[in-house]
XYZ file of C-alpha atoms in Angstrom:
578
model
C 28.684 -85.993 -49.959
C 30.837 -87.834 -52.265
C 30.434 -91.070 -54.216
C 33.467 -92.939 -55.364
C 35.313 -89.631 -54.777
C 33.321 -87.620 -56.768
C 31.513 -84.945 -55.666
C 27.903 -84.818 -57.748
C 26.654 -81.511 -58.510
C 22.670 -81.402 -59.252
C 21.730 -83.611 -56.780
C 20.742 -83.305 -53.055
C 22.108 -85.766 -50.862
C 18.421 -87.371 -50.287
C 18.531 -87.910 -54.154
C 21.990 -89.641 -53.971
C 21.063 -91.520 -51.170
C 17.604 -92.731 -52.992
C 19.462 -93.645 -56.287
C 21.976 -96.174 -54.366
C 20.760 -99.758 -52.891
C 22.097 -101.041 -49.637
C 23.640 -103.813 -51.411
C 25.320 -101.766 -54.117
C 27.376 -99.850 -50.876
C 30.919 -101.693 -50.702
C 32.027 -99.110 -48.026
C 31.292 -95.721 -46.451
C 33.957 -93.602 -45.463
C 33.467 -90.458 -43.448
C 35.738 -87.688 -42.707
C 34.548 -85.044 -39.908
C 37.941 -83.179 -39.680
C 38.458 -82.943 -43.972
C 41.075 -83.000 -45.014
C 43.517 -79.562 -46.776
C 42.009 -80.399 -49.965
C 38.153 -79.792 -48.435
C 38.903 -77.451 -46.468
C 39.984 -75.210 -48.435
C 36.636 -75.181 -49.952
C 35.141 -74.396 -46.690
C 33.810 -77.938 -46.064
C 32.728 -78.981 -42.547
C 32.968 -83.160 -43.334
C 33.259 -85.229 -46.047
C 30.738 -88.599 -46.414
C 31.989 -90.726 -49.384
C 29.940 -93.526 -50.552
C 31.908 -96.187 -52.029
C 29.532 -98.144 -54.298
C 30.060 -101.334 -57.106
C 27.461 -101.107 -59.322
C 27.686 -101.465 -63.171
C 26.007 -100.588 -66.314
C 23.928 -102.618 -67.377
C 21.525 -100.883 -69.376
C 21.129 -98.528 -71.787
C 18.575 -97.098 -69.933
C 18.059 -97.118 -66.252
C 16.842 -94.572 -63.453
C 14.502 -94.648 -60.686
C 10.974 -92.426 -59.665
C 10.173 -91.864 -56.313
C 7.044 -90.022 -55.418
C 4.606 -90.070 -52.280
C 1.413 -87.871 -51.687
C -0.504 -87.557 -48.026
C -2.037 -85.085 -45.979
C 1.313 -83.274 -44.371
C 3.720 -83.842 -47.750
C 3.887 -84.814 -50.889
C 7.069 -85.344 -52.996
C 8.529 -86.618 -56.215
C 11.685 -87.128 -57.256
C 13.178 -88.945 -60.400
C 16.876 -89.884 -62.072
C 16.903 -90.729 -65.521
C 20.046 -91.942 -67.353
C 20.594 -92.566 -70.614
C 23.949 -94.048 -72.797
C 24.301 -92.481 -75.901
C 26.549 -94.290 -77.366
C 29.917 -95.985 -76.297
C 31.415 -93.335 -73.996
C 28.832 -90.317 -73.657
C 25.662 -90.764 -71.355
C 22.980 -88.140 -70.295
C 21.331 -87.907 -66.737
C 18.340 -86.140 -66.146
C 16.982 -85.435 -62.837
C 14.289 -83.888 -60.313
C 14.052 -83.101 -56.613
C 9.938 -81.863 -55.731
C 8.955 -81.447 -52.043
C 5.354 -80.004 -50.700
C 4.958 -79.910 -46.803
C 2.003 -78.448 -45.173
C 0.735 -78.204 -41.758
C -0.959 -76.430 -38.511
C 1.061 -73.986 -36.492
C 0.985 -72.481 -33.279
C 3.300 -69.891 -31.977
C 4.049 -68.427 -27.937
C 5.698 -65.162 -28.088
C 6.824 -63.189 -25.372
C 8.810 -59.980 -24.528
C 10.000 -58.474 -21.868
C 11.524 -55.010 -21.297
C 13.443 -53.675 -18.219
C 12.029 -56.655 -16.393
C 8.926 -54.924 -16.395
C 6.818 -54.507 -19.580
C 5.705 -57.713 -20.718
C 4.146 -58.135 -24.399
C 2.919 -61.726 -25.062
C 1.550 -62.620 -28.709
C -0.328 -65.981 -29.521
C -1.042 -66.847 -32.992
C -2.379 -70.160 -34.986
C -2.122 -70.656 -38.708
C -0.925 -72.511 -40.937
C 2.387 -73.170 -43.083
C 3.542 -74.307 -46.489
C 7.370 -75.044 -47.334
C 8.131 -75.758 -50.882
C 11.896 -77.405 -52.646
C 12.172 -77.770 -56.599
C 15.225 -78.573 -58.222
C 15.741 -80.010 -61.700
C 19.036 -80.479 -64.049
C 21.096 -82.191 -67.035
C 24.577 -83.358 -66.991
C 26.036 -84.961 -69.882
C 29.103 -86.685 -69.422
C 31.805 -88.557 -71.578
C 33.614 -91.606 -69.911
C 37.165 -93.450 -71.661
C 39.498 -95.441 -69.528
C 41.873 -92.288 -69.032
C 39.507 -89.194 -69.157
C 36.004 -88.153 -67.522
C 34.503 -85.292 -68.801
C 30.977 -83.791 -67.105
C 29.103 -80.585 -68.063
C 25.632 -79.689 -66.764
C 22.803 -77.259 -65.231
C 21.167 -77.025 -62.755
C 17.942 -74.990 -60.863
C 17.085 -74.958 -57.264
C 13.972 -73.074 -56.156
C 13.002 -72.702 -51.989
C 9.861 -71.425 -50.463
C 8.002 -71.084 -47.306
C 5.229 -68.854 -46.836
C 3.057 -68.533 -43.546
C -0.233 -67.170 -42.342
C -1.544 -66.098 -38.818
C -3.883 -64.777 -36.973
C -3.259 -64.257 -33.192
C -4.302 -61.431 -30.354
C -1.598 -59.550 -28.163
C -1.818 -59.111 -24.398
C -2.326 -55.583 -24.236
C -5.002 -55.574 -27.184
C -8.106 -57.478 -27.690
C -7.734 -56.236 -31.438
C -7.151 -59.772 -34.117
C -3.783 -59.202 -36.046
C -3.511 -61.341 -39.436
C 0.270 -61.869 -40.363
C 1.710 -63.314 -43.405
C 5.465 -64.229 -44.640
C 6.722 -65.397 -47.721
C 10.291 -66.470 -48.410
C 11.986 -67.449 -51.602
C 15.669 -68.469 -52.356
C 16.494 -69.384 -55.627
C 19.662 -70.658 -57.142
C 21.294 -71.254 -60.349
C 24.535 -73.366 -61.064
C 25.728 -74.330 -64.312
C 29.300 -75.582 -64.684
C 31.677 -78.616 -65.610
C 34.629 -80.544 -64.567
C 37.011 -82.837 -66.253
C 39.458 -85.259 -64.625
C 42.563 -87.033 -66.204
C 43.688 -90.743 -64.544
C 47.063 -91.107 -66.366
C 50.379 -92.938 -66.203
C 52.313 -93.355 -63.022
C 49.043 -93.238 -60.658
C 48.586 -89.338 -61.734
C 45.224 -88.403 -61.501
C 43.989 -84.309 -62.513
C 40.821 -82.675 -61.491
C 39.582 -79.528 -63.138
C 36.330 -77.764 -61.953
C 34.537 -74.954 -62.633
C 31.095 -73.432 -62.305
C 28.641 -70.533 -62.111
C 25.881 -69.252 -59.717
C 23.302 -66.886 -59.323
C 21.124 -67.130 -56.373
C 18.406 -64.578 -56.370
C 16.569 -64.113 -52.577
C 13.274 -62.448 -51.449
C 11.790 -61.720 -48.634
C 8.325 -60.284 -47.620
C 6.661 -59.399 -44.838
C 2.927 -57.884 -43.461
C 1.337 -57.196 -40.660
C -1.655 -55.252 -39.959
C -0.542 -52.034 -41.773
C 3.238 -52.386 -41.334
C 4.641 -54.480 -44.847
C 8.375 -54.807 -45.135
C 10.369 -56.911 -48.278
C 13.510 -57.403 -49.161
C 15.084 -58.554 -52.449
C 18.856 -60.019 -52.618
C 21.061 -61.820 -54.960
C 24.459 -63.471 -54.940
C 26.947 -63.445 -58.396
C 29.697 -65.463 -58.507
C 31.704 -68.653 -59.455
C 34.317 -70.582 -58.633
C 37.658 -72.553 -60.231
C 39.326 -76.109 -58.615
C 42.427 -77.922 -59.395
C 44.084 -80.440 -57.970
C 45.911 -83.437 -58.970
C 47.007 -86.302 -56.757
C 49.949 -88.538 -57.850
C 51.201 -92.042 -56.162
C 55.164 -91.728 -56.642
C 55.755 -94.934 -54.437
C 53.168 -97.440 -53.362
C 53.584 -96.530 -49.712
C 53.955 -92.534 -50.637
C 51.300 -90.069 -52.083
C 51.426 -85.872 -52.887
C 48.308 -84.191 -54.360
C 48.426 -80.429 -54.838
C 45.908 -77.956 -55.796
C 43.904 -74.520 -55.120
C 40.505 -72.980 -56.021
C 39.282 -69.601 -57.003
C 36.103 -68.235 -55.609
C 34.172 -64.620 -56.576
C 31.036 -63.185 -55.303
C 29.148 -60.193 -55.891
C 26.106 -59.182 -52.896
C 23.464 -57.247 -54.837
C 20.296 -55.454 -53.657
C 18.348 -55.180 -56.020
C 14.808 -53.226 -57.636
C 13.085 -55.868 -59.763
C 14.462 -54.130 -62.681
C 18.251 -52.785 -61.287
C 20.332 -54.364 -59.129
C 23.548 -52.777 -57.431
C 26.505 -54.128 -55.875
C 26.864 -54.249 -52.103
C 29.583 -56.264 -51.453
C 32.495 -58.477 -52.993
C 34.116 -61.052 -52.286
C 37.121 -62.609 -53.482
C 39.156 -66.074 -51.975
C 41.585 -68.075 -53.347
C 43.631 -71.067 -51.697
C 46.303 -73.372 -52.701
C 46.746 -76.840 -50.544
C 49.534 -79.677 -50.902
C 48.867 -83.011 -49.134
C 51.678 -86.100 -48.609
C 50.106 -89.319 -47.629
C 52.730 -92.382 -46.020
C 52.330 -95.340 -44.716
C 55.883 -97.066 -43.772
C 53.680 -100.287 -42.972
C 50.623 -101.679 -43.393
C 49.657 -100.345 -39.895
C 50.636 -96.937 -39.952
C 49.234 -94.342 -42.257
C 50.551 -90.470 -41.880
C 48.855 -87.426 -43.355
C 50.254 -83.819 -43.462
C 49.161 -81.282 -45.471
C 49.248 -77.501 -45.337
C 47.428 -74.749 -47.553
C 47.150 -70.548 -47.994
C 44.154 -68.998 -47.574
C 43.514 -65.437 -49.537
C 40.365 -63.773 -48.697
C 39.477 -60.124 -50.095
C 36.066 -58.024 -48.715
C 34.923 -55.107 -50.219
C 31.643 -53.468 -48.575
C 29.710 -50.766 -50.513
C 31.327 -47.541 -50.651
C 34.378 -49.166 -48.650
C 37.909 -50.318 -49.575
C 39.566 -54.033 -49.456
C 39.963 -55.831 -46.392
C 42.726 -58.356 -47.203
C 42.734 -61.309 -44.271
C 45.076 -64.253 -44.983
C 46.164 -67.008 -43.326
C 48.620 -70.708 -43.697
C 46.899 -73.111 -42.430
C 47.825 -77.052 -41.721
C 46.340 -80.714 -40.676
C 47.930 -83.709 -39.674
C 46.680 -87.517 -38.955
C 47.842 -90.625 -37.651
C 46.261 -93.279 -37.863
C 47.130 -96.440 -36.629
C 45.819 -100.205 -38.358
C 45.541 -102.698 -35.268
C 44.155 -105.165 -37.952
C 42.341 -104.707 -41.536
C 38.994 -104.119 -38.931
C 40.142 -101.983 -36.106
C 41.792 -98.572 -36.433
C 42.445 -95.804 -34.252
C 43.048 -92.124 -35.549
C 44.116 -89.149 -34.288
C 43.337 -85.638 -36.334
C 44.627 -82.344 -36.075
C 43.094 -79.396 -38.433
C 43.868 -75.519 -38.278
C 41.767 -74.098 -40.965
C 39.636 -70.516 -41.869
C 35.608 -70.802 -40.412
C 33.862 -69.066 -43.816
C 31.036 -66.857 -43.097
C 28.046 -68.022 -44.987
C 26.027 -66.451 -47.851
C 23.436 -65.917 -45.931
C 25.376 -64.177 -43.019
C 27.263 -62.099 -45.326
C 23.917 -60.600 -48.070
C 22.877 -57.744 -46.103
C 18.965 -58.683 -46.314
C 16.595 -58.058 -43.330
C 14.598 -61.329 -42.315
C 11.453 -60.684 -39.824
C 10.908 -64.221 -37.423
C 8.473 -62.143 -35.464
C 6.541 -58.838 -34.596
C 9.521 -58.320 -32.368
C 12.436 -59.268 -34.042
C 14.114 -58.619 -37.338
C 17.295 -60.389 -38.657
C 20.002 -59.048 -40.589
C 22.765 -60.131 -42.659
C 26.391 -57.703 -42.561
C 29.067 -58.249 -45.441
C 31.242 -56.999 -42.960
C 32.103 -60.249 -41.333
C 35.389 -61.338 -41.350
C 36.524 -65.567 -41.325
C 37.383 -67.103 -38.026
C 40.280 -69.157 -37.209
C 39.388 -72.915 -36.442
C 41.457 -75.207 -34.857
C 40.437 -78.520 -34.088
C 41.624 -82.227 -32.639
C 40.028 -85.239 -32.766
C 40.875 -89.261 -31.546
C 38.333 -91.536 -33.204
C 37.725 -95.364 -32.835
C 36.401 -97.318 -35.338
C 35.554 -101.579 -36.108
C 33.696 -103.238 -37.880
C 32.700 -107.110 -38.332
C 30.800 -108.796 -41.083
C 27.992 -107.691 -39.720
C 28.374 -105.109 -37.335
C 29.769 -101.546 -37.125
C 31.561 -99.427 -33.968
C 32.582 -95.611 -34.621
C 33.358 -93.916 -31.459
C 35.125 -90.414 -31.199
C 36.125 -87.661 -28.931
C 36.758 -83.790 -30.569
C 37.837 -80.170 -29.099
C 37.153 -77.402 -31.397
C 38.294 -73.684 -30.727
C 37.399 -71.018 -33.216
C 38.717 -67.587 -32.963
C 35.959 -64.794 -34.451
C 33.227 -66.914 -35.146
C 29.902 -65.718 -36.703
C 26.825 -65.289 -34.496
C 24.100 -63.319 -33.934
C 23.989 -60.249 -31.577
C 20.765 -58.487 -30.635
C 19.840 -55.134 -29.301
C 16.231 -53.680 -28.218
C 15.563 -50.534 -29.962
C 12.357 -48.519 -29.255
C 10.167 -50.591 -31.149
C 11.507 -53.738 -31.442
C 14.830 -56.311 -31.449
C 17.193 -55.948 -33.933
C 19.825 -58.751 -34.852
C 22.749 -58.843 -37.016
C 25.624 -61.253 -37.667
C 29.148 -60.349 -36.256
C 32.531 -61.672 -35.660
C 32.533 -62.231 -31.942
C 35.760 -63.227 -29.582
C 35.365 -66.928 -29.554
C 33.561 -70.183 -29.308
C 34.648 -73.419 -28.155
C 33.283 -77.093 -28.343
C 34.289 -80.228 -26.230
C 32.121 -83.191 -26.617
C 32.099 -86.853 -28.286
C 29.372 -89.113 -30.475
C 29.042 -92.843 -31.047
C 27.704 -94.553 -34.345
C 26.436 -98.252 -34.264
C 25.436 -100.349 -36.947
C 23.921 -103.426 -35.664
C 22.747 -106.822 -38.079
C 20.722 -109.367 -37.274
C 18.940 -112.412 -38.099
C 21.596 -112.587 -41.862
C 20.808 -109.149 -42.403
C 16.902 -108.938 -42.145
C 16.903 -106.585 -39.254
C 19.401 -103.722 -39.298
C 19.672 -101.080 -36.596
C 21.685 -97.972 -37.029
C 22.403 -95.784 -33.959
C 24.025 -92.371 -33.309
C 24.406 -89.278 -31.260
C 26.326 -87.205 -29.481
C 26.999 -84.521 -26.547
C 29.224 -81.594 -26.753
C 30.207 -78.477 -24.500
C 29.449 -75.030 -25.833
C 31.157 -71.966 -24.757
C 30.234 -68.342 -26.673
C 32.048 -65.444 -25.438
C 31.707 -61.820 -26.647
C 33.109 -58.916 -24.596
C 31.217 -59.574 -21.138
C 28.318 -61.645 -22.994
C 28.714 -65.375 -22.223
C 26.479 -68.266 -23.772
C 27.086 -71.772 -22.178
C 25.410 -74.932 -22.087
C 25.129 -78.635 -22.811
C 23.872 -79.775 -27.072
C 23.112 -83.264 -27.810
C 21.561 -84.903 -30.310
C 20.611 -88.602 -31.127
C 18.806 -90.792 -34.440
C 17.361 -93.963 -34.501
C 16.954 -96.029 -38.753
C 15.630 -99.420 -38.238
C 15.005 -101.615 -40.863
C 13.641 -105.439 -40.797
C 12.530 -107.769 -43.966
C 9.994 -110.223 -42.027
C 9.477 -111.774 -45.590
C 10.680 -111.849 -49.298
C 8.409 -108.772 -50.029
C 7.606 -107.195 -47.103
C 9.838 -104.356 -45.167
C 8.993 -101.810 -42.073
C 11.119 -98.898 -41.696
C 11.339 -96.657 -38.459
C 13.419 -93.484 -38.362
C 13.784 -90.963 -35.201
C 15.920 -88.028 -35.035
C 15.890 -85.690 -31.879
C 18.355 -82.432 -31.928
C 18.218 -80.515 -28.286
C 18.214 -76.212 -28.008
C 21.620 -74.978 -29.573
C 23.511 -72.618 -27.390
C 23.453 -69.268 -28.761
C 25.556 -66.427 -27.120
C 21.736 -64.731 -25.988
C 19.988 -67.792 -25.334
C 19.150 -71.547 -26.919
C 16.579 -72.263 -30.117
C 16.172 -74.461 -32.867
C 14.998 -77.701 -30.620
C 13.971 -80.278 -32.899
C 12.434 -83.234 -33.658
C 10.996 -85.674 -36.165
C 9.392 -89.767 -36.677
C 8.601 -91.802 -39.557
C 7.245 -95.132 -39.820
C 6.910 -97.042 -43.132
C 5.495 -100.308 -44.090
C 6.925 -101.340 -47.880
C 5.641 -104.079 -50.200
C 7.971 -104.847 -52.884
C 7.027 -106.533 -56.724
C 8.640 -107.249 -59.603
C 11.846 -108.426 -57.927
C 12.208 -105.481 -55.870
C 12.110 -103.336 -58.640
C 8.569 -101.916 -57.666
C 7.706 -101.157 -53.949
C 4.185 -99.818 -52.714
C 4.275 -98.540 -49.021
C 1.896 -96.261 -46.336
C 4.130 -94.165 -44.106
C 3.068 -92.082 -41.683
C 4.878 -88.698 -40.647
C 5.740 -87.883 -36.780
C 3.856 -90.429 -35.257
C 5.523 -90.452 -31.750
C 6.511 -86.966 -32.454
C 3.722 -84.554 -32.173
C 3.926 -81.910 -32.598
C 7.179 -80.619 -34.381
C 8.445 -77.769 -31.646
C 11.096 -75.515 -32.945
C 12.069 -72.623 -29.696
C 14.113 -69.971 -29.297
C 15.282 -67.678 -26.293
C 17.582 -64.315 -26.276
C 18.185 -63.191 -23.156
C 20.159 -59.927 -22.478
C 20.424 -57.407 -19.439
C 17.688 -54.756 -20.665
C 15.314 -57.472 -22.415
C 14.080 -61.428 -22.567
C 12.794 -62.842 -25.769
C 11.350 -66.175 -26.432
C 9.886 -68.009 -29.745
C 7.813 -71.059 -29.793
C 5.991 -72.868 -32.391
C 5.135 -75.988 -33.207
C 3.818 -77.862 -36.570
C 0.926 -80.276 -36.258
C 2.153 -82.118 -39.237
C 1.051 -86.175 -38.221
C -0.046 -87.693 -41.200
C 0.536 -90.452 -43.840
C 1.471 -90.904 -47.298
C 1.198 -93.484 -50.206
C 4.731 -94.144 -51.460
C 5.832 -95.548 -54.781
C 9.656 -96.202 -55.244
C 10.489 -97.852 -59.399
C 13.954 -98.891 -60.343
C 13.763 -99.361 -64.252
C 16.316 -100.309 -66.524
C 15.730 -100.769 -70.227
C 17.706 -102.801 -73.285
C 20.028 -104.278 -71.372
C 23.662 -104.532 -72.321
C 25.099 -107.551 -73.415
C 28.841 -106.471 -73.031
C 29.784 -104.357 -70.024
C 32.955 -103.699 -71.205
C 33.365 -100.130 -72.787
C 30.182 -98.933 -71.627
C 29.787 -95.441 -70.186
C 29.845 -95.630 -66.397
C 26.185 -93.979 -65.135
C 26.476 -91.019 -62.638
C 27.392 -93.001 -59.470
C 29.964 -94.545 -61.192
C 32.329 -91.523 -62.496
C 35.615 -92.069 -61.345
C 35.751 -95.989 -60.921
């Protein structure tokens, strides 16, 4: 996620997305086939918020925080001039959720031995992130340095019976995932329409994992070392013609490490380097081509360099009926990265049956990928309609095999997976602007092949955000999001769902609003599933969270000594680039 072009490191996108009003949004622009530039990075879509909002203040930021009985949060941007050009923003992300659970298990062996395992508990998920950036703004330079600190949790408890024992077996799992970042970037807007982007930053993202059951206990302690180096620079030589140009520099060390010691696993090494030409002959017809080289170097413990590379390319036309109504047609052949979490060879345990885990083996897949999209738009109303074909060559997944106790999965590169579906987007006004409706979903054809192992099936996925003012202080929100079973190649899981329903009351000319939500209210419970289904075995996951409840939500928007002269000011963190 983007805003004005920038991307904004220390926040998550729910904190970017709190910090900007509806009104402040001049456009939105979204990219699901990125372009060379992104993709290099390993991006799967670009959302760029396009806002207009000015300093006014020497001191503004915003506090968000709710407490109820299945979450509690709080989350808070501060920012702060310090003087003509340099500013300071200070932010935090906290989230608590709690609830009920009850998990189905059952597997069966040689379509004959059937073990079944029901268990009720309960479940706490925890996110905390917190950062600085300090950044100095003049007309022709913007520079940015900061840190950041992530910190993930869940941690479960169970007690359930299996069907071939009447003996109680208590179960608990903790998970943690960690991260550090701490970096900068400085950009350069100079003569001729060149503009220079430099980037660079640092992470370390310690992971553990532990697990206990009965007398069996099992954990598992990770970390990832590594950072990365962007340029790019984009410069306008005509008004109808533009070139940008760049690469990035990525390194990561795998460790597994002792508390105290920590030794190297894996390594990783990818570079890229991209160019881009932008033309539009007439106002009607824009043309994009770009092209960039992918490096990628592997090195497993105790194992020498595996050295894939690749040239890959992207083209677009897109063609301007009117300022309102385009039509666009997107080509993309690009390198599928593994993740860090598919590559860190930890062991994650889901159930008594089944343990997880990672293989820095895994190799990138080759994606190539079309897409026609339709998009207009009125003063007050929205259309986005698209078709898409994606074929990836070696892509990641998960391949299970009964052993004498139990399942074991790990990632690998299988032969190929392909996608052929569509989604529509509607943004609907009403009544000037007191009721807005925002629809979306989609449905798309998955194919996963591996040797003789097929996995097939239909994915689709819809959300419902409703908002309506019935009065100058009064607003009722509604949100609905609904994502079916993903195909898998041994099965389906991850079926999801989740409701909220607020009711705001707004002082101090908006900049103080008071609200009771409540949490899954026409969604109850919260089912996540999962199936695996091979020739020797048939495994199947359910649980679901009884997390209904309600909160008491507070949302302030403060700004202190206000400016008298805008001009010269430092621009605040959503306005870097402008």
């Amino acid at each position: 996620m983007l805003v004005n072009g920038k991307e904004m490191p220390g926040l998550t996108a729910a904190q970017v997305l709190a910090m900007i009003k509806p009104e402040e949004i001049e456009r939105v622009d979204v990219q699901t086939l990125p372009s060379v530039r992104h993709a290099s990075s390993g991006v799967d879509g670009v959302i760029d918020l396009i806002v207009r909002r000015k300093v006014k203040s020497n001191t503004s930021g915003q506090l968000n925080a709710g407490i109820g009985s299945a979450g509690s949060h709080l989350m808070g941007v501060l920012n702060q001039l310090l003087g003509k050009a340099w500013s300071l923003t200070l932010n935090t992300g906290n989230l608590i959720g709690y609830s009920r659970m009850g998990t189905r298990i059952e597997l069966i062996r040689n379509e004959q031995d059937t073990i079944s395992l029901t268990e009720k508990g309960w479940s706490i998920g925890g996110y905390l992130s917190g950062g600085f950036t300090v950044a100095r703004s003049t007309p022709n330079h913007q520079l940015d340095f900061g840190a950041w600190g992530y910190y993930n949790t869940i941690r479960n408890s169970t007690k359930g019976t299996l069907s071939s024992s009447t003996t109680v077996q208590e179960a608990k799992m903790r998970e943690e995932n960690t991260s550090y970042l701490v970096g900068g970037s400085y950009s350069y807007s100079g003569r001729r329409n060149l503009k220079i982007n430099l980037t660079s930053y640092g992470t370390f993202i310690p992971l553990y994992r532990e697990y206990s059951r009965d007398a069996i206990s099992a954990k598992s302690e990770q970390g990832i070392l590594g950072y990365m180096c962007d340029v790019d620079a984009a410069w306008r030589i005509l008004r109808q013609l533009t070139l940008e140009s760049g690469g990035n520099y990525r390194y990561s060390r795998f460790l597994a490490s002792q508390r105290i010691s920590a030794q190297t696993v894996a390594l990783e090494r990818r570079a890229t380097v991209f160019t881009s030409i932008d033309y539009s002959p007439w106002t009607k017809l824009g043309l994009t081509v770009g092209g960039h080289y992918a490096y990628n170097a592997v090195m497993p413990l105790a194992d020498e360099w595996h050295h894939p590379h690749s040239f890959l390319l992207d083209a677009a036309v897109a063609l301007r009926f009117s300022y309102r109504n385009t039509l666009t047609l997107q080509y993309s052949r690009s390198n599928e990265a593994p993740s860090y979490g598919q590559l860190t060879p930890q062991s994650s345990y889901p159930s008594i049956f089944l343990c997880v885990a990672g293989n820095p083996d895994l190799q990138h897949g080759l994606l190539q990928q079309g897409e026609l999209t339709w998009s207009y738009f009125t003063t007050w109303h929205y259309v986005r309609l698209s078709a898409y074909y994606k074929h990836v060559e070696d892509p990641v997944a998960q391949v299970t095999t009964l052993t004498a106790n139990a399942l074991q999965a790990q990632y690998t590169n299988i032969d190929a997976s392909t996608l052929v579906g569509g989604d529509a987007w509607l943004t609907l006004k009403f009544f000037h602007g007191d009721l807005t409706l925002q629809l979306g979903g989609g449905m798309q054809q998955t194919t996963l092949s591996f040797g003789e192992r097929k996995g097939k099936g239909l994915e689709w996925y819809c959300s419902f955000n409703g908002t309506y003012s019935f009065s100058k202080h009064w607003l009722l929100t509604l949100f609905g999001t609904y994502q079916s079973p993903r195909v898998r190649l041994e099965g389906r899981e991850s079926l999801y769902w989740n409701s909220n329903l607020s009711l705001y009351r707004s002082f101090l000319e908006d900049k103080l609003r008071l609200a009771i939500s409540g949490d899954n209210l026409f969604t109850y419970p919260m089912r996540v599933a999962q199936t695996i289904v091979s020739n020797d075995f048939s495994y199947s996951k359910q649980t679901d969270y009884y997390n209904m409840g309600a909160r008491l939500l507070l949302v302030w928007r403060f700004e202190i000594k206000s400016l008298q002269h805008e001009q010269g000011a430092a621009k605040d963190v959503y306005n870097r680039g402008l």
